[in-house]
Tab-separated table of C-alpha atoms and ligand atoms in Angstrom:
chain	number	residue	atom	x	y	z
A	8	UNK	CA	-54.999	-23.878	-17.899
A	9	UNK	CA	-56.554	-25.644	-14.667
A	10	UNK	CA	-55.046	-29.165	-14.280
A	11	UNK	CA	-57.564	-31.907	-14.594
A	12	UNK	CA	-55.704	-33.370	-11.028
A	13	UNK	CA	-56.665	-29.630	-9.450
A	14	UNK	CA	-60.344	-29.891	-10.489
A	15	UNK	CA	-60.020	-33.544	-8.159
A	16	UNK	CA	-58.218	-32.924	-5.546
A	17	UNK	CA	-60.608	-29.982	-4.955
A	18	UNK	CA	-63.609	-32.150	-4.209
A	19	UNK	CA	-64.608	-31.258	-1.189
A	20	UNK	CA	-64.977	-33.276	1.970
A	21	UNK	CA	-67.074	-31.886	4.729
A	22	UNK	CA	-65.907	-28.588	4.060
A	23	UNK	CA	-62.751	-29.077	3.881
A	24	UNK	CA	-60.067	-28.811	0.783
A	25	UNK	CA	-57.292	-31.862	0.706
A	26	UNK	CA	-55.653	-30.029	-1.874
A	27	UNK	CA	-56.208	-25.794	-2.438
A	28	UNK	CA	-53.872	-23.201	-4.316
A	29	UNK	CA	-53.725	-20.112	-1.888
A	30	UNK	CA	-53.698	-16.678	-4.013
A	31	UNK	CA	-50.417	-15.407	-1.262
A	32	UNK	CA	-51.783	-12.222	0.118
A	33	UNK	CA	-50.472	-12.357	3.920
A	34	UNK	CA	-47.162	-11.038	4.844
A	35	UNK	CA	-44.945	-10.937	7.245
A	36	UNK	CA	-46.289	-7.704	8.520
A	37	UNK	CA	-49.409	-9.606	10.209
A	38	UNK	CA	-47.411	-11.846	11.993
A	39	UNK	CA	-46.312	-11.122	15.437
A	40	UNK	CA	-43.768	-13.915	16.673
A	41	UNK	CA	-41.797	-14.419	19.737
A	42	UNK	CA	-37.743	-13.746	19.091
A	43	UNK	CA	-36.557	-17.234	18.829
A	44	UNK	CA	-39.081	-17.818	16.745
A	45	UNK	CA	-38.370	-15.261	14.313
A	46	UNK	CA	-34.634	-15.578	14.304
A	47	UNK	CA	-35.354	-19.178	13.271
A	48	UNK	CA	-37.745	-17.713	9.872
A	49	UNK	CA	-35.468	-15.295	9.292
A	50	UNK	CA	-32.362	-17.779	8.929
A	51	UNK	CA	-35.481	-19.886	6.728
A	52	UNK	CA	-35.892	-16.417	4.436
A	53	UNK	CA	-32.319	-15.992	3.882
A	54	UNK	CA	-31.859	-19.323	2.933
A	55	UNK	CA	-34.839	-18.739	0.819
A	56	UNK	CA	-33.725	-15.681	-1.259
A	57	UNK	CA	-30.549	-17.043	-1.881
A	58	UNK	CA	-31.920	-20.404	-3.033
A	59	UNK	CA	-34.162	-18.140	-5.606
A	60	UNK	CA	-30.763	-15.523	-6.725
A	61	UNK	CA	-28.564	-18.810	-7.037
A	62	UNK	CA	-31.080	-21.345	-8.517
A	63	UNK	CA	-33.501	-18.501	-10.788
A	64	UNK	CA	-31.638	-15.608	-11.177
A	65	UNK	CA	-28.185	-17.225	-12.234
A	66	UNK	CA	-30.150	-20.278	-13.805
A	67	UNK	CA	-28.487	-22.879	-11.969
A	68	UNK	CA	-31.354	-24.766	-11.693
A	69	UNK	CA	-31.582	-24.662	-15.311
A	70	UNK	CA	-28.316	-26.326	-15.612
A	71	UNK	CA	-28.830	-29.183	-12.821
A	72	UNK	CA	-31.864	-31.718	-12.155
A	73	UNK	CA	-31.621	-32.521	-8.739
A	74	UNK	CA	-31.113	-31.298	-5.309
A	75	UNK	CA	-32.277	-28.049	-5.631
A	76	UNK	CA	-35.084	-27.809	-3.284
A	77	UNK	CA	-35.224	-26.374	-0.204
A	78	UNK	CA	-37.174	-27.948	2.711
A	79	UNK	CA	-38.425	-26.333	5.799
A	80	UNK	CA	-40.248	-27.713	9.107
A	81	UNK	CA	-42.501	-25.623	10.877
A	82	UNK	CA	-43.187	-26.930	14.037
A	83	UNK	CA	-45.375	-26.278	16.617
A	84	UNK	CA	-48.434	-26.022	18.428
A	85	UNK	CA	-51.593	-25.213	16.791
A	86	UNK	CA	-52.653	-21.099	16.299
A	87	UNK	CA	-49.183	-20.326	16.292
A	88	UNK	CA	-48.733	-18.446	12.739
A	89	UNK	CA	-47.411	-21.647	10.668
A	90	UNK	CA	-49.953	-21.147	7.981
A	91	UNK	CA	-49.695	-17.640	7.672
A	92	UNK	CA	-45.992	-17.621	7.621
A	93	UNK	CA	-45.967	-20.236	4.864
A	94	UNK	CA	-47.930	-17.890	3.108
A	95	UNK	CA	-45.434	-14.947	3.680
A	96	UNK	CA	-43.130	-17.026	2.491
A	97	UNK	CA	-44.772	-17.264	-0.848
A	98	UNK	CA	-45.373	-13.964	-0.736
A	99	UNK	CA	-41.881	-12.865	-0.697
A	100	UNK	CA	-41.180	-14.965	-3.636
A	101	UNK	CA	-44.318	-13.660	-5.438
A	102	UNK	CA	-45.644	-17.330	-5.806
A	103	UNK	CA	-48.643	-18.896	-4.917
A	104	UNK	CA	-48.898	-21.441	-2.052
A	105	UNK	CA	-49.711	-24.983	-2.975
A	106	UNK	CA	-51.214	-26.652	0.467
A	107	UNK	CA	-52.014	-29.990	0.686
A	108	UNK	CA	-53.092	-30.887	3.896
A	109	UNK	CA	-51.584	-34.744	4.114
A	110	UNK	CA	-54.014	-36.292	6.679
A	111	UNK	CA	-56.954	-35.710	4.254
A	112	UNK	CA	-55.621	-36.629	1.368
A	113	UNK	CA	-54.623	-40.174	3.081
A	114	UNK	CA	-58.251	-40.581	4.332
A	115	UNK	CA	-59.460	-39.752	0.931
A	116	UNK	CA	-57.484	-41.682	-1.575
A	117	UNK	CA	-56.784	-44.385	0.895
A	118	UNK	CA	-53.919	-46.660	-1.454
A	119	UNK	CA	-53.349	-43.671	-3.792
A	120	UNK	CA	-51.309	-41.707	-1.442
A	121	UNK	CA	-48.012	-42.542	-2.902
A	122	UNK	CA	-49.490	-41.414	-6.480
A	123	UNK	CA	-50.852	-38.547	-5.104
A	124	UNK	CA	-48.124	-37.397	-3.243
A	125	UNK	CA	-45.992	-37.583	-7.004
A	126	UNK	CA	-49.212	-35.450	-8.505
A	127	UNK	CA	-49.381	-32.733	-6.204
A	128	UNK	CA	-45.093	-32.029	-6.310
A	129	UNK	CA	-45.696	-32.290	-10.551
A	130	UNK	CA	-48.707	-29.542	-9.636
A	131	UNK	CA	-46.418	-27.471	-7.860
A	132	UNK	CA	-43.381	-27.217	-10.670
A	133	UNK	CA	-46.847	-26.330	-13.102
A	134	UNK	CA	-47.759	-23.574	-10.852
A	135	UNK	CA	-44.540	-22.307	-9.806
A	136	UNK	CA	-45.773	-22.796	-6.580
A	137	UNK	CA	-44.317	-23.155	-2.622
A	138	UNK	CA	-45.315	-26.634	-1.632
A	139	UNK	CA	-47.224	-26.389	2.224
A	140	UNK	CA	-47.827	-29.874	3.632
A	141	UNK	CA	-50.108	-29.118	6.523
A	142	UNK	CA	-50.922	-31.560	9.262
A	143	UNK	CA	-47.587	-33.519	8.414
A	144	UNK	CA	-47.205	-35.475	11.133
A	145	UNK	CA	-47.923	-38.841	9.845
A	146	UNK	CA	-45.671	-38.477	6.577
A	147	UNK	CA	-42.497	-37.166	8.362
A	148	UNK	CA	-42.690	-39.557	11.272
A	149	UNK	CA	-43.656	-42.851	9.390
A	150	UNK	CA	-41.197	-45.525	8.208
A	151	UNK	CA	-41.202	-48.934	9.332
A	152	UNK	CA	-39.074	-52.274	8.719
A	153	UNK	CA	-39.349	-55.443	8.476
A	154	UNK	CA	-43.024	-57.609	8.094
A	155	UNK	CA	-45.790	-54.978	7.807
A	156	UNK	CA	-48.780	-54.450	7.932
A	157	UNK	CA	-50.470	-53.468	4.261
A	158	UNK	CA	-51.172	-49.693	5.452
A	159	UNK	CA	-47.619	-49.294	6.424
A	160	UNK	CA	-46.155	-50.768	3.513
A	161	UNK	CA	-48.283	-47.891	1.476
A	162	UNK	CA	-46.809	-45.047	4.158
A	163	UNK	CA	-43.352	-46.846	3.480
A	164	UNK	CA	-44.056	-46.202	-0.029
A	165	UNK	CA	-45.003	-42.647	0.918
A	166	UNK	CA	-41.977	-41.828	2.351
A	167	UNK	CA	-39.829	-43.170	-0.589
A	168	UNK	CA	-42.047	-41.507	-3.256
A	169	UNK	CA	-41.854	-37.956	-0.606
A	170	UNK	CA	-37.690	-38.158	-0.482
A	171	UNK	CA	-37.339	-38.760	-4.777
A	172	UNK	CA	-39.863	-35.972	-4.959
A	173	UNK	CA	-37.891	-33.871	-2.661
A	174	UNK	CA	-34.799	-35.003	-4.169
A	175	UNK	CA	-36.310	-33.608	-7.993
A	176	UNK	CA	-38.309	-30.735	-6.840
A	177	UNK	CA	-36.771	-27.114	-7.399
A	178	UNK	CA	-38.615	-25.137	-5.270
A	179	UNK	CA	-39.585	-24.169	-1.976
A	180	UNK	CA	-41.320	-27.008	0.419
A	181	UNK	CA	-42.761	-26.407	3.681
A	182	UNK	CA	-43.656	-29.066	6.043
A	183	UNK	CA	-46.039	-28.110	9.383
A	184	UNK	CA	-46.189	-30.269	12.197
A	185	UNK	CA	-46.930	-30.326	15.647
A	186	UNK	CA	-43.838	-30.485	18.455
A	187	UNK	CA	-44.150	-34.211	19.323
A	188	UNK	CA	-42.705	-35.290	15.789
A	189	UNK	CA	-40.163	-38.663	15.871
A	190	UNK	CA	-38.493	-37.310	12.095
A	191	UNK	CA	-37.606	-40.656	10.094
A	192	UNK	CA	-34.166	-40.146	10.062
A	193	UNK	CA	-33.901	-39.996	5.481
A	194	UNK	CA	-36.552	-37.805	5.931
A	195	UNK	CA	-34.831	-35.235	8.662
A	196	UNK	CA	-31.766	-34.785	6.207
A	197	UNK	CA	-33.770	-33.010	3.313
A	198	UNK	CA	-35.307	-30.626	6.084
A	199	UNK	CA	-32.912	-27.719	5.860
A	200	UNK	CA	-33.980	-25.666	8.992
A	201	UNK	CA	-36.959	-26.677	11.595
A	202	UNK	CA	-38.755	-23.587	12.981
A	203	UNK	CA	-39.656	-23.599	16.273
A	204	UNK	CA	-43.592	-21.910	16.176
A	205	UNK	CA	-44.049	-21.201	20.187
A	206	UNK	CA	-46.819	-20.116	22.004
A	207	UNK	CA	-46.688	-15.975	21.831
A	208	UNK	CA	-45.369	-14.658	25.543
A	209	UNK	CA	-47.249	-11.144	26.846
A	210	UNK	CA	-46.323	-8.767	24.899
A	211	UNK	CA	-46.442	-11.314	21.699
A	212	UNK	CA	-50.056	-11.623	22.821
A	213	UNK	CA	-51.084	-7.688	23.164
A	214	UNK	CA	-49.809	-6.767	19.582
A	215	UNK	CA	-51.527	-9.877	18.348
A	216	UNK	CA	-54.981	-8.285	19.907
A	217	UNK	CA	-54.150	-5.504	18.064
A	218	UNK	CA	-53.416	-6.761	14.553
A	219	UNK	CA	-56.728	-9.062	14.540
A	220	UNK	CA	-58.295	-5.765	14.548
A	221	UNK	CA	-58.304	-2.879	11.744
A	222	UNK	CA	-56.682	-0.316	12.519
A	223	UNK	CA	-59.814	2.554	11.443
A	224	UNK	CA	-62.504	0.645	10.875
A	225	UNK	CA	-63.162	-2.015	13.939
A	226	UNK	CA	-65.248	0.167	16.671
A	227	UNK	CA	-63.623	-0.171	20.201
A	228	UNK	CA	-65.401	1.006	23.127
A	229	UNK	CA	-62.905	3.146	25.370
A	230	UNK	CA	-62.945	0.610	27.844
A	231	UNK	CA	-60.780	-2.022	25.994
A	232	UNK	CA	-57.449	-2.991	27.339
A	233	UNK	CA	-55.495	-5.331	25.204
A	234	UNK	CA	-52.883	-5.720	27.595
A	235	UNK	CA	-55.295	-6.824	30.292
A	236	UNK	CA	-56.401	-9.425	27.632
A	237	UNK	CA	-52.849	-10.393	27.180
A	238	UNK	CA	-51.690	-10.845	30.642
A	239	UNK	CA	-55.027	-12.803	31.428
A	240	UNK	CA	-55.159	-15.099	28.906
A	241	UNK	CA	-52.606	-17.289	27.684
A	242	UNK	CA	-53.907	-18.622	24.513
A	243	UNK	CA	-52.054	-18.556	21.039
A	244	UNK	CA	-52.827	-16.293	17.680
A	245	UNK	CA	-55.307	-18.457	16.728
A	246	UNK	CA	-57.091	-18.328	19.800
A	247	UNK	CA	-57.122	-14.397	20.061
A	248	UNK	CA	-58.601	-14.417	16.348
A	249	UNK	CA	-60.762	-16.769	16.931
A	250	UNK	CA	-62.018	-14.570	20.034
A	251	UNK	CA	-61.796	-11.081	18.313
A	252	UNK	CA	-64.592	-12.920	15.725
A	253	UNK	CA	-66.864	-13.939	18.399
A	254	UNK	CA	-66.775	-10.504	19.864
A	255	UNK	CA	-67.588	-8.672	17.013
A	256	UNK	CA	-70.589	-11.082	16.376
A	257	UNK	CA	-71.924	-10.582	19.868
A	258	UNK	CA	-71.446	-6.438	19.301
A	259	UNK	CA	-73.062	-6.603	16.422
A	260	UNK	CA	-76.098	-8.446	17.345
A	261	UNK	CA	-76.699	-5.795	20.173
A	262	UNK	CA	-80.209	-4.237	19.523
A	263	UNK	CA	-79.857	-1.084	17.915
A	264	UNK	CA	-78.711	1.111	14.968
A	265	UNK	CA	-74.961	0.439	13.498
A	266	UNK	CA	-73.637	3.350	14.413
A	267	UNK	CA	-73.988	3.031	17.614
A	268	UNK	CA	-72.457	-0.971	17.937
A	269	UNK	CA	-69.045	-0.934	19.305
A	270	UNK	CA	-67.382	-4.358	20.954
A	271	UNK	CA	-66.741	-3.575	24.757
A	272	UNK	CA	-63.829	-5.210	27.187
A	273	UNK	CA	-66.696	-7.300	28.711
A	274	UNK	CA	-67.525	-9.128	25.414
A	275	UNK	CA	-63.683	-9.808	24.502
A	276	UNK	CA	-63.845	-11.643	27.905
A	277	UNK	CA	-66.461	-13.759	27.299
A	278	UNK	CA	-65.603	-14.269	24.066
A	279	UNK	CA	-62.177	-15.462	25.001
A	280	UNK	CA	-63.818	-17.439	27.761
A	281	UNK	CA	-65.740	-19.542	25.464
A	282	UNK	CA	-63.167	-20.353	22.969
A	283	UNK	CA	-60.966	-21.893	25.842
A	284	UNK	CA	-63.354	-23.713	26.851
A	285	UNK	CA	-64.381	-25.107	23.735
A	286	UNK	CA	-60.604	-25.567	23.192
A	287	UNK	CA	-61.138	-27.940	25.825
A	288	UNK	CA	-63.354	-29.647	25.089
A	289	UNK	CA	-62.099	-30.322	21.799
A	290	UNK	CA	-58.822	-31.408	23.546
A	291	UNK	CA	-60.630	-34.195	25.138
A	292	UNK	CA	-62.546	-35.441	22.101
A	293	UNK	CA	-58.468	-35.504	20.125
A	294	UNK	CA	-56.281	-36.581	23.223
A	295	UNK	CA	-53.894	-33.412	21.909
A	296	UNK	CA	-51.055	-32.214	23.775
A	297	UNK	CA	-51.108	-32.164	27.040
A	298	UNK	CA	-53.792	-35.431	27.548
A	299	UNK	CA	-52.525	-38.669	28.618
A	300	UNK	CA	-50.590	-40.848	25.884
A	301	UNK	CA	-53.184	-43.827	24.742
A	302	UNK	CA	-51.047	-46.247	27.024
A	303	UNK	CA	-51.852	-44.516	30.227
A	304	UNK	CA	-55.419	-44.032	28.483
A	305	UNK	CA	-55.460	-47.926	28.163
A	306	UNK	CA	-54.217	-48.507	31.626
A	307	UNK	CA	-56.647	-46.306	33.164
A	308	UNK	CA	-58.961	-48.317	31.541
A	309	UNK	CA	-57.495	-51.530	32.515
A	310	UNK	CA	-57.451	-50.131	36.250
A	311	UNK	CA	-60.956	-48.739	36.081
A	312	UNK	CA	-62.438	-52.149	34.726
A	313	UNK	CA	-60.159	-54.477	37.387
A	314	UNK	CA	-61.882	-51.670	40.536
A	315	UNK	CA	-65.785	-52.295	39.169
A	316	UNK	CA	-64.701	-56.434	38.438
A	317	UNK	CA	-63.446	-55.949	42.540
A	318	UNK	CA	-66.848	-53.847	43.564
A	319	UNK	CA	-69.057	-56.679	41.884
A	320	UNK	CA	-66.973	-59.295	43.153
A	321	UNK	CA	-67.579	-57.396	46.949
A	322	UNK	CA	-71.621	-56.977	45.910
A	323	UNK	CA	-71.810	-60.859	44.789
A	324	UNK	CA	-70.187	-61.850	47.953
A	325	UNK	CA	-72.548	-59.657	50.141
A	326	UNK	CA	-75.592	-60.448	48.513
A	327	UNK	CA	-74.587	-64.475	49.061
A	328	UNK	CA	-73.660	-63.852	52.451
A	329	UNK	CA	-77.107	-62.323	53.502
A	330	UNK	CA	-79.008	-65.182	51.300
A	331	UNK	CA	-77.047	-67.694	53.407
A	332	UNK	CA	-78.049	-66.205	56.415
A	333	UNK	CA	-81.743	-65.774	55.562
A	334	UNK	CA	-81.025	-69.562	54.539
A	335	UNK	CA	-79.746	-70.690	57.791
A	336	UNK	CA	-82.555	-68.638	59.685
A	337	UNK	CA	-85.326	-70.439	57.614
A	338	UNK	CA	-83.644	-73.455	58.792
A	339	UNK	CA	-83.873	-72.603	62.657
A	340	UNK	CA	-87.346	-71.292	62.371
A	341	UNK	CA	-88.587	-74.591	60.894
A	342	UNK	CA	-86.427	-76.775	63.436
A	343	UNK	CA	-88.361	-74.465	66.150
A	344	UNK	CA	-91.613	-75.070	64.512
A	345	UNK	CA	-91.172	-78.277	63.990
B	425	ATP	N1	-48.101	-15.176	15.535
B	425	ATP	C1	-49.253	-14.687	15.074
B	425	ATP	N2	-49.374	-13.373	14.764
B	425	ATP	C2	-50.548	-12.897	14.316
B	425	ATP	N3	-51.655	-13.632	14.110
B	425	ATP	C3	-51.593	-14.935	14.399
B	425	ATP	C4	-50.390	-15.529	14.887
B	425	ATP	N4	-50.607	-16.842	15.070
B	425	ATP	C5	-51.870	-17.069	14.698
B	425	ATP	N5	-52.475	-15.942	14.303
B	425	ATP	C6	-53.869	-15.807	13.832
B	425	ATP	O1	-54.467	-17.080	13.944
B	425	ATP	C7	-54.853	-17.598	12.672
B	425	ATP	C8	-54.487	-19.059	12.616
B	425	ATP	O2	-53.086	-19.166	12.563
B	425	ATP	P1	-52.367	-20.227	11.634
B	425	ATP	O3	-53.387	-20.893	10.785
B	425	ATP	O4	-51.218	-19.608	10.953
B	425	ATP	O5	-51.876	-21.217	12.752
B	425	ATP	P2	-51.195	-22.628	12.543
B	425	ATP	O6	-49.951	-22.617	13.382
B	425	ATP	O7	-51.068	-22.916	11.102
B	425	ATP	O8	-52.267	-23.571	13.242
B	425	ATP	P3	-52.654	-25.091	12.912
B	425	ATP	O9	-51.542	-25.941	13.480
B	425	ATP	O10	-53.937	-25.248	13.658
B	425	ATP	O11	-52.803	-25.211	11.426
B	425	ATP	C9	-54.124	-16.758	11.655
B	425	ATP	O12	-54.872	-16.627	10.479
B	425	ATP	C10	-53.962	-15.428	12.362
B	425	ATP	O13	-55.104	-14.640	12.193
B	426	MG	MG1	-52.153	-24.211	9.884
């Protein structure tokens, strides 16, 4: 039966889903993660599978009503494989994946977020599903004390409402968010292991070329070399999809019969080449990682406004100093005349 909260949270806004229930199809064998990375997912997994033998299979959680979830963080920059692993994680457990992505639904249902946040756990235990709260940022990091402001009292409220969930909730929640994450402190101790996502190193990179590909069917001219691509370019997963999609739309609007359309090393280059530099761009526009904080943003400001408040002050003072002369030589030329 579709819930009647499902059918609302779906709404769309500009394009994108707040809430969406992921069929799990991706598994671990499309990922390709550095070690570290994957040592830390598979101490996640194991934690996982025993969580499901003790809490299913032995019907523990039958018998108790509260701390039986299991929390994860996946941190880390974006294109780095948190999304698909959170689906590999449902995968294993042959659930579907419940993703809410938290910055969206706050915008939406501005003062319903602590309601919300109550529905979509309540959704999950319906659908037997993992919980994925994308873009998490704001909820993990968010607690204040003391006199606030009404739009931190609600994220207070969030927080609260979050840590009962979590407290009641007997399944699997995953939280992503980026690297630069202050945890509230009540919050960190229901996270059972934080995943480190990081940026794929060379060879991470070349077998990530080659799994954005299929393995028969995507045409390759003879002169592609991922492992040029790889040791060039130091972009994440996301990036190299996002790049293997642009290249197979410029191949295939070549002139010419199908058959014949294969994607070349020269338009992987450029197609690479553009997405970094629309990554850039788009970097600008956000202030993401790497961009000044807004303090030295503001100060910059601050400077650059004092340095054209001294230029005018210099261009006031010049242009009076040249009207006083041209004042003072009026003056002699009429003593002369006169
Ligand atoms: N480690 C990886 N191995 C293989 N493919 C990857 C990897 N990382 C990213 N990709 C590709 O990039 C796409 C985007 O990755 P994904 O959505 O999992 O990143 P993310 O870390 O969730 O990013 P964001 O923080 O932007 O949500 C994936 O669908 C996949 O095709
Ligand atoms: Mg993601």
């Amino acid at each position: 039966m579709p819930s009647p909260l499902l059918d609302l949270f779906a709404g769309r806004l500009g394009g994108r889903r707040a809430v969406e229930t992921i069929i799990a199809h991706r598994t671990f064998s499309d990922v390709v993660l550095p070690p570290r990375t994957r040592a830390a997912l598979d101490e996640a997994l194991s934690l996982v599978h025993s969580h499901e033998l003790i809490f299913t299979q032995w019907g523990l959680g039958e018998k108790h009503s509260s701390g039986l979830g299991l929390a994860f963080n996946f941190a880390g920059p974006p294109g780095t494989g948190k999304t698909i692993c959170a689906e590999a994680i449902a995968t294993v457990l042959g659930k579907k994946l419940l993703s809410v992505r938290y910055a969206e639904m706050e915008s939406m249902w501005a003062g319903e977020t602590p309601k919300n946040v109550a529905a979509v756990f309540r959704m999950a235990s319906e659908q037997d599903a993992v919980l994925f709260f994308d873009e998490a940022d704001a909820i993990a990091s968010r607690r204040t004390t003391g006199a606030a402001q009404a739009y931190q009292r609600e994220s207070n409220t969030v927080v609260n409402v979050l840590l009962k969930e979590l407290e009641a909730f007997n399944g699997v929640v995953i939280f992503a968010t980026n690297l630069a994450v202050n945890f509230d402190p009540a919050f960190e101790r229901r996270i059972r292991t934080h995943v480190r996502f990081e940026m794929p190193g060379v060879d991470e990179r070349e077998k990530i070329w080659r799994v954005q590909i299929h393995p028969t069917k995507t045409p390759l001219a003879d002169d592609v070399d991922f492992r040029a691509l790889a040791e060039r370019y130091e972009v994440s997963g996301g990036d190299i999809k996002n790049a293997v999609l642009k290249a197979a739309t410029m191949a295939a609007a070549v002139p010419g019969i199908d058959v014949a359309k294969k994607i070349y090393q020269a338009e992987l280059e450029r197609a690479m080449g553009e997405v970094v530099e629309g990554r850039g761009v788009m970097q600008q526009s956000l202030f993401g990682e790497g961009q000044p904080s807004s303090d030295d943003r503001l100060m910059r400001a601050i400077e650059a406004a004092e340095t054209r408040w001294q230029k005018s002050a210099q261009v006031a003072i010049a242009v009076g100093g040249v009207g006083a002369l041209l004042g003072i030589i009026a003056l002699v030329v009429a003593i002369v005349r006169g």
